[in-house]
PDB file of C-alpha atoms in Angstrom:
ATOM      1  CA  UNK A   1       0.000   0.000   0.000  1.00  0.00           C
ATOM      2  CA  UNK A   2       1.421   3.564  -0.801  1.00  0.00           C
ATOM      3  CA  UNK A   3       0.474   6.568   1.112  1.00  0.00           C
ATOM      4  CA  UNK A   4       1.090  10.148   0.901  1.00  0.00           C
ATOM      5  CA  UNK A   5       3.697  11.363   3.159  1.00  0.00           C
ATOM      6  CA  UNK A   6       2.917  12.272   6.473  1.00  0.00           C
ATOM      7  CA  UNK A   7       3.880  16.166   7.574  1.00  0.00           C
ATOM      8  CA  UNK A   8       4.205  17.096  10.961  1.00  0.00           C
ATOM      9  CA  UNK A   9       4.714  20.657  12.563  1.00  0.00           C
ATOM     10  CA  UNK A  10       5.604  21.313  16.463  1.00  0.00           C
ATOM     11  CA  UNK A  11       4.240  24.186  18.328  1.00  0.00           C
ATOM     12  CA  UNK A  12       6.916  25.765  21.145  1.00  0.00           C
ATOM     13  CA  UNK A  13       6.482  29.244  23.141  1.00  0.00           C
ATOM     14  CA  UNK A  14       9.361  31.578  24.189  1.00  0.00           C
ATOM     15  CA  UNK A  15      11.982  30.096  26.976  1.00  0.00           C
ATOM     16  CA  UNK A  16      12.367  32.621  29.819  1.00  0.00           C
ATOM     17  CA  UNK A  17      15.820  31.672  31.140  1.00  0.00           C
ATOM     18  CA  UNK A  18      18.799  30.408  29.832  1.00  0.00           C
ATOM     19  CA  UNK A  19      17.960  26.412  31.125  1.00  0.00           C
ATOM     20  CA  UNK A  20      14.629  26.715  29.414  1.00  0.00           C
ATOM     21  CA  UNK A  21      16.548  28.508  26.233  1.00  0.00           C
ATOM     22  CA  UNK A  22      18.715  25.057  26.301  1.00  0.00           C
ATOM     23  CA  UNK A  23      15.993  23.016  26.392  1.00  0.00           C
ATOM     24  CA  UNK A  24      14.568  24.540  23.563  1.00  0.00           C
ATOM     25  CA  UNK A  25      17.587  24.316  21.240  1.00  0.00           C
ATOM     26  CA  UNK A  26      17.626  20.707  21.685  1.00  0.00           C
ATOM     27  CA  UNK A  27      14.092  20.217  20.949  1.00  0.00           C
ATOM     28  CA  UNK A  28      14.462  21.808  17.600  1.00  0.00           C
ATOM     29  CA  UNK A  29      17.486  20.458  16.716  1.00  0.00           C
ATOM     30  CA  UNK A  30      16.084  17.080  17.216  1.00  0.00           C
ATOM     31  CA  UNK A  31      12.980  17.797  15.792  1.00  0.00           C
ATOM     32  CA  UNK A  32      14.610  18.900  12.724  1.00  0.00           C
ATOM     33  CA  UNK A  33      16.772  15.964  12.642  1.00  0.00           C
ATOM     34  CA  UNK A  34      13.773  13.822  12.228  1.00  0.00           C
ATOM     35  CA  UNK A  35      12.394  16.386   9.625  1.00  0.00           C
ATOM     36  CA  UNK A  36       9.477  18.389  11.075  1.00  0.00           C
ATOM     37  CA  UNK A  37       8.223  20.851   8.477  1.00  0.00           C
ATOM     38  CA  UNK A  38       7.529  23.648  10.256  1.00  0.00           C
ATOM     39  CA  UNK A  39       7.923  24.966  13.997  1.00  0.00           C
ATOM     40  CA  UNK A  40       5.310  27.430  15.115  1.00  0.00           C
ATOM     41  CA  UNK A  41       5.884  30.013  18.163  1.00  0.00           C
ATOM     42  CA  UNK A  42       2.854  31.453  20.515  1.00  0.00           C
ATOM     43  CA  UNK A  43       2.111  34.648  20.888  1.00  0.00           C
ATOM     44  CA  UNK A  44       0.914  36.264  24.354  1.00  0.00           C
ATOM     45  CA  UNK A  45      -2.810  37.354  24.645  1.00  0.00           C
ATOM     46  CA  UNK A  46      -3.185  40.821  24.120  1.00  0.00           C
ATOM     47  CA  UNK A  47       0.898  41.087  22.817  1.00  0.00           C
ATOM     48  CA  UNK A  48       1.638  40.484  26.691  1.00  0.00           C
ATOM     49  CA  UNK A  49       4.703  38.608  25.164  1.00  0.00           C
ATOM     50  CA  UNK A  50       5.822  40.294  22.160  1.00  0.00           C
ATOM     51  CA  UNK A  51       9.429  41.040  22.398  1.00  0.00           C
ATOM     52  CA  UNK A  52       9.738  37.031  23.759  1.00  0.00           C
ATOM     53  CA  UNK A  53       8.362  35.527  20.475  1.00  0.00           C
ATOM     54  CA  UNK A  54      10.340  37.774  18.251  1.00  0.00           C
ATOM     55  CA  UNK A  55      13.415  37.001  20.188  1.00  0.00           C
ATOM     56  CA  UNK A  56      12.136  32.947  19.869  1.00  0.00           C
ATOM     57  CA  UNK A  57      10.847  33.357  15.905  1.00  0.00           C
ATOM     58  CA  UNK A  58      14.699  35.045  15.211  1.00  0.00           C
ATOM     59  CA  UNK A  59      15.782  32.132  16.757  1.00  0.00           C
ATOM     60  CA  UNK A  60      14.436  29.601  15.237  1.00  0.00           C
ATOM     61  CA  UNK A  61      14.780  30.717  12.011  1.00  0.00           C
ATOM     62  CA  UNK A  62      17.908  30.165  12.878  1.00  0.00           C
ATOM     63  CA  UNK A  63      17.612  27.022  14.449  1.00  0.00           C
ATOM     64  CA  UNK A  64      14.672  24.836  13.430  1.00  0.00           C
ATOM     65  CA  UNK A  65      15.959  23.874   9.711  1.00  0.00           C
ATOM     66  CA  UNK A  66      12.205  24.467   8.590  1.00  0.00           C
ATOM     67  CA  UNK A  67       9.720  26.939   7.902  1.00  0.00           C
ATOM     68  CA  UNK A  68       8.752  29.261  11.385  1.00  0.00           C
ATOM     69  CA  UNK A  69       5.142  30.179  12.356  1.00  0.00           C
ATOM     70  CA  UNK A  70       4.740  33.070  14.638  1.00  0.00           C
ATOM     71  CA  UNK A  71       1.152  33.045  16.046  1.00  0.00           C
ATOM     72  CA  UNK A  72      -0.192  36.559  15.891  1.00  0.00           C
ATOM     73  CA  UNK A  73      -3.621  37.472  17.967  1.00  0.00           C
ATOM     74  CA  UNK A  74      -6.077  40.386  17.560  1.00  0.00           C
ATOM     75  CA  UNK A  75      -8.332  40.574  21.165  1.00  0.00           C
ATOM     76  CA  UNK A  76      -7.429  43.622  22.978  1.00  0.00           C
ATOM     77  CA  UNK A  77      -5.223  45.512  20.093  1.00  0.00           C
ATOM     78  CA  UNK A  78      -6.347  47.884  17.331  1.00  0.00           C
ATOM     79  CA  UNK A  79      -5.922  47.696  13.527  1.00  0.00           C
ATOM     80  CA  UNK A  80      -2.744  49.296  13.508  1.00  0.00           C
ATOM     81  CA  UNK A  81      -1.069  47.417  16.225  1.00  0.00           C
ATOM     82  CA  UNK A  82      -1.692  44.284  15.156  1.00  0.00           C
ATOM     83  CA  UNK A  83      -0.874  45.211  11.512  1.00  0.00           C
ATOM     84  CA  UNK A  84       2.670  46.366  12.879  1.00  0.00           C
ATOM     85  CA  UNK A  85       3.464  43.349  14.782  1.00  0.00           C
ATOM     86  CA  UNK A  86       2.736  40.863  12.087  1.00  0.00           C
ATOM     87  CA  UNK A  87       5.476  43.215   9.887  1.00  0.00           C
ATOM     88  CA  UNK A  88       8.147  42.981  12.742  1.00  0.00           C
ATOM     89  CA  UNK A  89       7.007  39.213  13.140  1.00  0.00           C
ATOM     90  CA  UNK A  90       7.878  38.517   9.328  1.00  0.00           C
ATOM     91  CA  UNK A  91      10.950  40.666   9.367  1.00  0.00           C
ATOM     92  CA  UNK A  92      12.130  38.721  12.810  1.00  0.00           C
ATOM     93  CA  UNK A  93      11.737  35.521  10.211  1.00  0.00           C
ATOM     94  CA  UNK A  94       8.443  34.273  10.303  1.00  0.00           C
ATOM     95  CA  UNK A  95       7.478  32.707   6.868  1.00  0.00           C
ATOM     96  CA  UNK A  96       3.958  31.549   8.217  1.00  0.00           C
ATOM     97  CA  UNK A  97       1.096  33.771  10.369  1.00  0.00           C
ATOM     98  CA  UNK A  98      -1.196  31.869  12.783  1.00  0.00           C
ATOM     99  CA  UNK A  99      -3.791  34.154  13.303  1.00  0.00           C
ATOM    100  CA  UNK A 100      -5.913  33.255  16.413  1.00  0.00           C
ATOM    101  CA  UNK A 101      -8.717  35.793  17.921  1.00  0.00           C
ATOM    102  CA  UNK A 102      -7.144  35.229  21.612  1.00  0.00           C
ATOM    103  CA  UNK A 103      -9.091  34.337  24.541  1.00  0.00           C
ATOM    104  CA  UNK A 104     -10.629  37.178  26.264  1.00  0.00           C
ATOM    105  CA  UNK A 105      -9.040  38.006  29.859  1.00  0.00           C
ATOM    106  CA  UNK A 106     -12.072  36.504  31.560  1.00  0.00           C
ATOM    107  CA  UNK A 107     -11.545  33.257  29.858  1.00  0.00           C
ATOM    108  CA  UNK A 108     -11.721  31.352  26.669  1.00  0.00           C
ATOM    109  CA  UNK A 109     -15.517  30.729  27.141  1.00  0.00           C
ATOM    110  CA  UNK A 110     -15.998  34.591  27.407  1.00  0.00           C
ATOM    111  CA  UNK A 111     -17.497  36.676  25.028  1.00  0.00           C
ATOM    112  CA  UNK A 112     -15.550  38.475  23.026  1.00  0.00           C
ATOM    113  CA  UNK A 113     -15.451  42.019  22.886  1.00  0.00           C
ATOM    114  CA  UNK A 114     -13.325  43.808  19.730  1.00  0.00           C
ATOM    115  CA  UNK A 115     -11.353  46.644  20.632  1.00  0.00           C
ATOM    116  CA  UNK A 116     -12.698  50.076  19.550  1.00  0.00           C
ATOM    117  CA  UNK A 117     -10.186  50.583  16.975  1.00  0.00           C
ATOM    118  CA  UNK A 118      -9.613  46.951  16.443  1.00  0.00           C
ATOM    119  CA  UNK A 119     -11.273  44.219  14.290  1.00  0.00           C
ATOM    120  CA  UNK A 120     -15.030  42.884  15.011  1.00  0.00           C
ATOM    121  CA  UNK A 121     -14.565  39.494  13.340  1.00  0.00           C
ATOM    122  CA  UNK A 122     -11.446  36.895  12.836  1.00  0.00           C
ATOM    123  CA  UNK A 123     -12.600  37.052   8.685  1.00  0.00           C
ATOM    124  CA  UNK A 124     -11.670  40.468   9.058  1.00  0.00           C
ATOM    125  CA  UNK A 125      -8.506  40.350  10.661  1.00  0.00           C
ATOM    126  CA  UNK A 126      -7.686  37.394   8.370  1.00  0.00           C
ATOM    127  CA  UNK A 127      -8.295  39.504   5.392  1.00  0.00           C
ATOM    128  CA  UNK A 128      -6.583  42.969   6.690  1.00  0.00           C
ATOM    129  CA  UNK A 129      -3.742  40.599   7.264  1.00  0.00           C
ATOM    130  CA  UNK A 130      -3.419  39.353   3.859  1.00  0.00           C
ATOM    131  CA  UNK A 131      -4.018  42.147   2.252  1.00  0.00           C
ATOM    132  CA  UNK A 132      -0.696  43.749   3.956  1.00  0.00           C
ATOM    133  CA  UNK A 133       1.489  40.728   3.657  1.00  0.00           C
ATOM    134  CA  UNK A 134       0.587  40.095   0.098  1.00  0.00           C
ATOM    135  CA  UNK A 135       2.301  43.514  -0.457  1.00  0.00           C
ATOM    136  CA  UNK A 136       5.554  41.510   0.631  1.00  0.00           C
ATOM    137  CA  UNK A 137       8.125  39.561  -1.952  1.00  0.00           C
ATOM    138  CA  UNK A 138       7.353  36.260  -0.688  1.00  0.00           C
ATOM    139  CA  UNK A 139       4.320  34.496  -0.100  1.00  0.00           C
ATOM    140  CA  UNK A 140       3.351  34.751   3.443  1.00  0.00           C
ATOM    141  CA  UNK A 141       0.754  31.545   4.540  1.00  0.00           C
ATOM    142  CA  UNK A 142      -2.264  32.070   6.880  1.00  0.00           C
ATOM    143  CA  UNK A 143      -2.769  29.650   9.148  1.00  0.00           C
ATOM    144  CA  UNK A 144      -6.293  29.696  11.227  1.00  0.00           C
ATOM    145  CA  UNK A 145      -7.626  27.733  14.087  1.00  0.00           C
ATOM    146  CA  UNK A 146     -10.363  24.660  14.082  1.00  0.00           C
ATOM    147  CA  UNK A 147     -12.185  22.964  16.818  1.00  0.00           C
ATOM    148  CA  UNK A 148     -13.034  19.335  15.999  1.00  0.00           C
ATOM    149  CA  UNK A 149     -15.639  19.471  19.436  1.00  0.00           C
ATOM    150  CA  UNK A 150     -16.715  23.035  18.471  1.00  0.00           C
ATOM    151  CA  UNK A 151     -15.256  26.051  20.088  1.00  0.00           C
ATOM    152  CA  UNK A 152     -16.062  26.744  23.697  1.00  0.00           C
ATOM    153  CA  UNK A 153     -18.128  30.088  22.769  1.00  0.00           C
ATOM    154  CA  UNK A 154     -19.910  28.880  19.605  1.00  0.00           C
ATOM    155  CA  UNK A 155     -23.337  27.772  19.805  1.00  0.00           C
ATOM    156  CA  UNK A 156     -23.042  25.126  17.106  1.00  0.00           C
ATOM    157  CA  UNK A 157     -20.720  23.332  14.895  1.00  0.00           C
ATOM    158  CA  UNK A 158     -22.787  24.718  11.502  1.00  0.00           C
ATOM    159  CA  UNK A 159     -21.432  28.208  13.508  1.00  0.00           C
ATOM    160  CA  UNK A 160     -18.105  27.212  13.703  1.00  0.00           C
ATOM    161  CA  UNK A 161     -17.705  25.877  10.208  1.00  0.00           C
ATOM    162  CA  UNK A 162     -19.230  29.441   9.149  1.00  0.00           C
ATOM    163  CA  UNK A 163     -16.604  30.764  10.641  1.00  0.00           C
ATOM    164  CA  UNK A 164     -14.055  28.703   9.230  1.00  0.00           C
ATOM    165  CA  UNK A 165     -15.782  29.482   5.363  1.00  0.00           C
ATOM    166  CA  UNK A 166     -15.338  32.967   5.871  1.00  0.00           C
ATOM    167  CA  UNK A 167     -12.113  32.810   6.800  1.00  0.00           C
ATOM    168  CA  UNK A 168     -10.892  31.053   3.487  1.00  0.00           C
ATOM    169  CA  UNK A 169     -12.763  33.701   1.596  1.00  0.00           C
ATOM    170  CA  UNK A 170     -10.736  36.029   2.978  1.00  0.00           C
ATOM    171  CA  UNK A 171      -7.865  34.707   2.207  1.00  0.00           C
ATOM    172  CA  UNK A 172      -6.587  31.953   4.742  1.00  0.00           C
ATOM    173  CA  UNK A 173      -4.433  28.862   3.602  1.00  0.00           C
ATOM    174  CA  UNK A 174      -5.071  26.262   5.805  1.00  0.00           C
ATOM    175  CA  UNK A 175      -6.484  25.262   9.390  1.00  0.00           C
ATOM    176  CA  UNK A 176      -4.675  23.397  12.575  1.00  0.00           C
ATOM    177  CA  UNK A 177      -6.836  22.381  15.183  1.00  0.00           C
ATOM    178  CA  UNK A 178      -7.027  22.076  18.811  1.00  0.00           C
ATOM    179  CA  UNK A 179      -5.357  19.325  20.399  1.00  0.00           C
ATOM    180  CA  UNK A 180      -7.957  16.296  20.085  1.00  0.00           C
ATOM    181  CA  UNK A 181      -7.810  12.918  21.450  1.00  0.00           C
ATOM    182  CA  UNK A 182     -10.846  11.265  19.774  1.00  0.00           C
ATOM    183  CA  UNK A 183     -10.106  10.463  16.410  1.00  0.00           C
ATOM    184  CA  UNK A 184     -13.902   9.602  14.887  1.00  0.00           C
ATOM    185  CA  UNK A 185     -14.853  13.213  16.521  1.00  0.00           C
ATOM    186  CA  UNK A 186     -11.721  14.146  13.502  1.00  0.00           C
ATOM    187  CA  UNK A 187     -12.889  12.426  11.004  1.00  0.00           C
ATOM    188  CA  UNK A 188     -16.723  13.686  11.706  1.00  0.00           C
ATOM    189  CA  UNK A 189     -14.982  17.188  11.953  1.00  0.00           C
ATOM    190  CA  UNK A 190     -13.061  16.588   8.334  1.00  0.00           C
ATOM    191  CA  UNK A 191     -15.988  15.646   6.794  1.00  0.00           C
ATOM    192  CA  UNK A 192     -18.348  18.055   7.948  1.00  0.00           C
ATOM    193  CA  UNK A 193     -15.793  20.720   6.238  1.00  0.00           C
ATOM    194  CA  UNK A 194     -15.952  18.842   2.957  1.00  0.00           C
ATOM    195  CA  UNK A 195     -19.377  19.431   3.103  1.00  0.00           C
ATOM    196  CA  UNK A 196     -19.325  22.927   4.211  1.00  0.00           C
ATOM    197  CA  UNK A 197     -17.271  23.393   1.275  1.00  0.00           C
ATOM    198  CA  UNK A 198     -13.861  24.298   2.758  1.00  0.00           C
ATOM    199  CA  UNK A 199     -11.141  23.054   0.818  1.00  0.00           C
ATOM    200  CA  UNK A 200      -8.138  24.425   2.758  1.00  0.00           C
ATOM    201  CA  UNK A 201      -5.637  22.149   4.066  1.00  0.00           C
ATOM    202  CA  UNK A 202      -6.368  20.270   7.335  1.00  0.00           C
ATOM    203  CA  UNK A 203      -3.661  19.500  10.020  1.00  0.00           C
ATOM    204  CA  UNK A 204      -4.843  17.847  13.155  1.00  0.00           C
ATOM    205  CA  UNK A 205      -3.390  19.021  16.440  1.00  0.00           C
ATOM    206  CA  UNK A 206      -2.342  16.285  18.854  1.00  0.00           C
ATOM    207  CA  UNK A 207      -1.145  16.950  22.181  1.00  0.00           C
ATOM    208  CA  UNK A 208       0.590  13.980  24.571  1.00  0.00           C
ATOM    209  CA  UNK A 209      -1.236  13.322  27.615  1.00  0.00           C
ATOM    210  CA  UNK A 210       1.238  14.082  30.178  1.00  0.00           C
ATOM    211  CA  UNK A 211       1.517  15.710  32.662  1.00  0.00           C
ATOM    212  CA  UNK A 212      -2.017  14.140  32.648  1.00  0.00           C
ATOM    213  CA  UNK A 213      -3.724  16.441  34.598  1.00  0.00           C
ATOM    214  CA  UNK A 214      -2.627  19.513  32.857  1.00  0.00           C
ATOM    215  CA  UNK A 215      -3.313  18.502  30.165  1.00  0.00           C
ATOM    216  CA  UNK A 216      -6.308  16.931  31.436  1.00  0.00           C
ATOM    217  CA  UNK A 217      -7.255  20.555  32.524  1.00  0.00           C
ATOM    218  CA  UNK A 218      -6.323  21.730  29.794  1.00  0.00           C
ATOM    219  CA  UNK A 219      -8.763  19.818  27.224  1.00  0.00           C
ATOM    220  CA  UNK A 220     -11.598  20.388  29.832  1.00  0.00           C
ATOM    221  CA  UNK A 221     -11.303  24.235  29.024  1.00  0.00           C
ATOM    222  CA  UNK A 222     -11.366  24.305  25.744  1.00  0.00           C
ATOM    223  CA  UNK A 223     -13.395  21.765  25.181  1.00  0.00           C
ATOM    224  CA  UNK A 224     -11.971  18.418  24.096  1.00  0.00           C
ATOM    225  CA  UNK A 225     -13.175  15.511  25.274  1.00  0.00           C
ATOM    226  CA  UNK A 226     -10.921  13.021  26.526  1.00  0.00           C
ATOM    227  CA  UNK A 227     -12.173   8.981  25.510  1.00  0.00           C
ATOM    228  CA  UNK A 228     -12.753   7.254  28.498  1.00  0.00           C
ATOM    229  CA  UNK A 229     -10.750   4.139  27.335  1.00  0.00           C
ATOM    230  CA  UNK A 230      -7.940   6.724  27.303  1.00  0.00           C
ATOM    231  CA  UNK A 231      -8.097   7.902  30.462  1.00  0.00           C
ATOM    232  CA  UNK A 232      -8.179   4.616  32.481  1.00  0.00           C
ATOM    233  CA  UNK A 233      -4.955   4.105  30.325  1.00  0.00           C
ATOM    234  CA  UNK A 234      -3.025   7.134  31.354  1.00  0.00           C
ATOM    235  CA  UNK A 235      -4.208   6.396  34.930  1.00  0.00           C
ATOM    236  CA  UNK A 236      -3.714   2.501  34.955  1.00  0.00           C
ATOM    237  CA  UNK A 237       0.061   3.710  33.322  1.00  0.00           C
ATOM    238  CA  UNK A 238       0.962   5.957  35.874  1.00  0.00           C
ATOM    239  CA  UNK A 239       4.166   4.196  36.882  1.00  0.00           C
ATOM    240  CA  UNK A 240       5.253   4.145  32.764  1.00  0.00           C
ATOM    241  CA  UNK A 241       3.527   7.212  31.926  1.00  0.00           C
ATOM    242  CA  UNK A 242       5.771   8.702  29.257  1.00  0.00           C
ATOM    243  CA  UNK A 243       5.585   5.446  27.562  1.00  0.00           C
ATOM    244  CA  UNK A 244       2.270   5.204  27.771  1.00  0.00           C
ATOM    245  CA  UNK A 245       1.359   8.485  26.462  1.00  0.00           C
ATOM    246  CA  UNK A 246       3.060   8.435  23.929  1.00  0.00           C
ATOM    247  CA  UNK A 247       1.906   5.114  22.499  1.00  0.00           C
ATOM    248  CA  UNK A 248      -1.785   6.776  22.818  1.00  0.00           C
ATOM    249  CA  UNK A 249      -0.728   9.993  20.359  1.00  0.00           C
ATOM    250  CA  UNK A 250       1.078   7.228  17.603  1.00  0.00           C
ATOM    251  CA  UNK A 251      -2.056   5.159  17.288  1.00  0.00           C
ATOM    252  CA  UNK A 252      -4.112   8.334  16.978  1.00  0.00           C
ATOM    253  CA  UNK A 253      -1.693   9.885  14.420  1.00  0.00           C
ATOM    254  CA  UNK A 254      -1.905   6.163  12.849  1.00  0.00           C
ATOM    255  CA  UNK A 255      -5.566   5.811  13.108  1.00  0.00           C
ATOM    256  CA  UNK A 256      -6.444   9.441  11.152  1.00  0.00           C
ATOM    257  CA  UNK A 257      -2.966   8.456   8.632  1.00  0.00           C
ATOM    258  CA  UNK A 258      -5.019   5.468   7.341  1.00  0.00           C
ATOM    259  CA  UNK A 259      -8.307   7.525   6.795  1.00  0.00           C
ATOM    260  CA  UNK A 260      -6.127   9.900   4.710  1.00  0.00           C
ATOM    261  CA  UNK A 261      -5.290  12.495   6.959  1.00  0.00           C
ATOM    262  CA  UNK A 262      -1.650  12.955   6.948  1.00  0.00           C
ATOM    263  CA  UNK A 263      -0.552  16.094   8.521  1.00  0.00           C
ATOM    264  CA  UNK A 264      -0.487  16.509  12.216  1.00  0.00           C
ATOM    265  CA  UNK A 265       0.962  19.508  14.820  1.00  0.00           C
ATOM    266  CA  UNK A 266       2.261  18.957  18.058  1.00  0.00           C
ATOM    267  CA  UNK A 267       1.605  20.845  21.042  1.00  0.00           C
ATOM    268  CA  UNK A 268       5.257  20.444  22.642  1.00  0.00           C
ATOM    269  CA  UNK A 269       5.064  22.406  25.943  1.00  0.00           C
ATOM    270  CA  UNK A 270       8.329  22.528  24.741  1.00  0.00           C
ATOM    271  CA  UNK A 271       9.045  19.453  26.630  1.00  0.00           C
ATOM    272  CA  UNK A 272      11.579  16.952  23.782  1.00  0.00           C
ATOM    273  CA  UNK A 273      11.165  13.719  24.458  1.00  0.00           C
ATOM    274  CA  UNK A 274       7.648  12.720  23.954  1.00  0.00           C
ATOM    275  CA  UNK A 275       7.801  15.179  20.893  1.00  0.00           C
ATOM    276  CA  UNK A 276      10.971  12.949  19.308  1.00  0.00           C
ATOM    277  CA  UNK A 277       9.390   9.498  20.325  1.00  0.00           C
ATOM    278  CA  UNK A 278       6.297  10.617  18.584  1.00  0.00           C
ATOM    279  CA  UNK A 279       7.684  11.796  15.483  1.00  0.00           C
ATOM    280  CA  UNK A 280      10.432   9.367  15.265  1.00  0.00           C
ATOM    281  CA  UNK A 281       8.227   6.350  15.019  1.00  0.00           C
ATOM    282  CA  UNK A 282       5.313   7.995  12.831  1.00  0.00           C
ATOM    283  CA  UNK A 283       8.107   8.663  10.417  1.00  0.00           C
ATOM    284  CA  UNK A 284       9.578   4.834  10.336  1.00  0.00           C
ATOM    285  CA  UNK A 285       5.735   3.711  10.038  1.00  0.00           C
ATOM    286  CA  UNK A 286       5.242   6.261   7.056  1.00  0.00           C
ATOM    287  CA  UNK A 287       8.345   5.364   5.206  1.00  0.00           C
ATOM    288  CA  UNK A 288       7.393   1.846   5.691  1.00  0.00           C
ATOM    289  CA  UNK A 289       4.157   2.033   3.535  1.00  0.00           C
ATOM    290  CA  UNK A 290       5.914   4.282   1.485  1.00  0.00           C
TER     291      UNK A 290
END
């Protein structure tokens, strides 16, 4: 059997010290080493973080040996301030734009409230931004957010997937989702765009379960349900949790790779070694069918 290549991208955020700095550098070295196609770098709500992820997008251009996302966020900022930090977030090396809303102050759940000067939809910051970068020599890629279990403050999924339409009419590339850990909720989710109509490309966001409950907390928060037949095995694998956790995100990856999905994005937390394991062994059971 012969599949189409699987592509995997890695999400970090800035390191705050000069241990976490180290850390970092070896998780992208060894990520490129197992060639990841693009790294991706978070952006604080309301440009809390700025100067960080230029500092971290500089270096990973640098670094990473592939194509650098800087995540760029609208809630709380006006037209003009968000317009000038995607510039100084392509100049710092960026060749991608993630362009997420942000979660309001009171919570992701919250409802969100533009700024007066700012933008009242995500279509329309999605379009104001590529309108400016397509003044730029090179091709600048928009990258926008799905929810496979429907966004926290969306009434429905036919809302969400509205959403999601309008935002490839106005001029996005492709979508990365959430972190998910049910893989039929995916493949309901991938469909239900192919009906919709949206034709961008589709990479699935997978996140390892550990520390479990962070990450536990984490999904509850935004959303994502968490399989019960998953959870008694990251609490029945306490004692080889690492192990276990990462054995969970491979036969996800592998489940959605064999209904034709083949590019994935991992949430990191900047932690290495699941992030490697993962990686390493979708890419010997890729080239294997290959």
């Amino acid at each position: 059997m012969t599949t189409a290549p699987v592509r995997i991208s890695y999400e970090i955020f800035p390191a705050r010290n000069p241990a976490s700095t180290t850390t970092l550098d070896d998780l992208m070295t060894s990520m490129a080493n197992q060639g990841a196609n693009l790294v991706s770098v978070t952006f604080g709500a309301g440009g809390s973080s700025t100067e960080h992820s230029l500092d971290t997008v500089r270096h990973a251009a640098r670094t990473a040996e592939c194509s650098v996302a800087a995540h760029l966020t609208c809630v709380g900022q006006s037209r003009s301030e968000v317009l000038a930090t995607a510039e100084r977030l392509l100049d710092a090396g960026a060749s991608d734009l993630v362009l997420l809303r942000g979660d309001p102050p009171t919570g992701i759940d919250a409802a969100y409230r533009p700024h007066p000067a700012g933008f009242a939809t995500t279509a329309a910051f999605v379009r104001a931004i590529r309108d400016r970068v397509d003044q730029r020599p090179n091709r600048v890629r928009i990258v926008v957010s799905g929810y496979p279990e429907v966004h926290p403050s969306s009434p429905s999924l036919d809302h969400d997937l509205d959403l999601l339409a309008a935002k490839e009419s106005a001029g996005a590339d492709s979508i990365t989702t959430q972190m998910s850990f049910d893989a039929e909720a995916v493949l309901r989710y991938r469909d239900a765009l192919q009906r919709r109509g949206v034709g961008i490309p589709l990479s699935i966001g997978v996140m390892p379960l550990i520390p479990f409950d962070r990450i536990a907390s984490m999904a509850g928060k935004c959303g994502t349900r968490i399989p019960p037949h998953l959870l008694e095995q990251a609490v029945n694998g306490t004692s080889q949790h690492a192990e276990v956790a990462t054995r969970i995100a491979i036969e996800f990856i592998e489940h959605l790779r064999r209904e034709g999905i083949t590019q994935f994005h991992l949430y990191t937390l900047n932690r290495r070694d699941p992030a490697v394991a993962i990686i390493s062994q979708i890419r010997e059971l890729s080239e294997a069918l290959t």
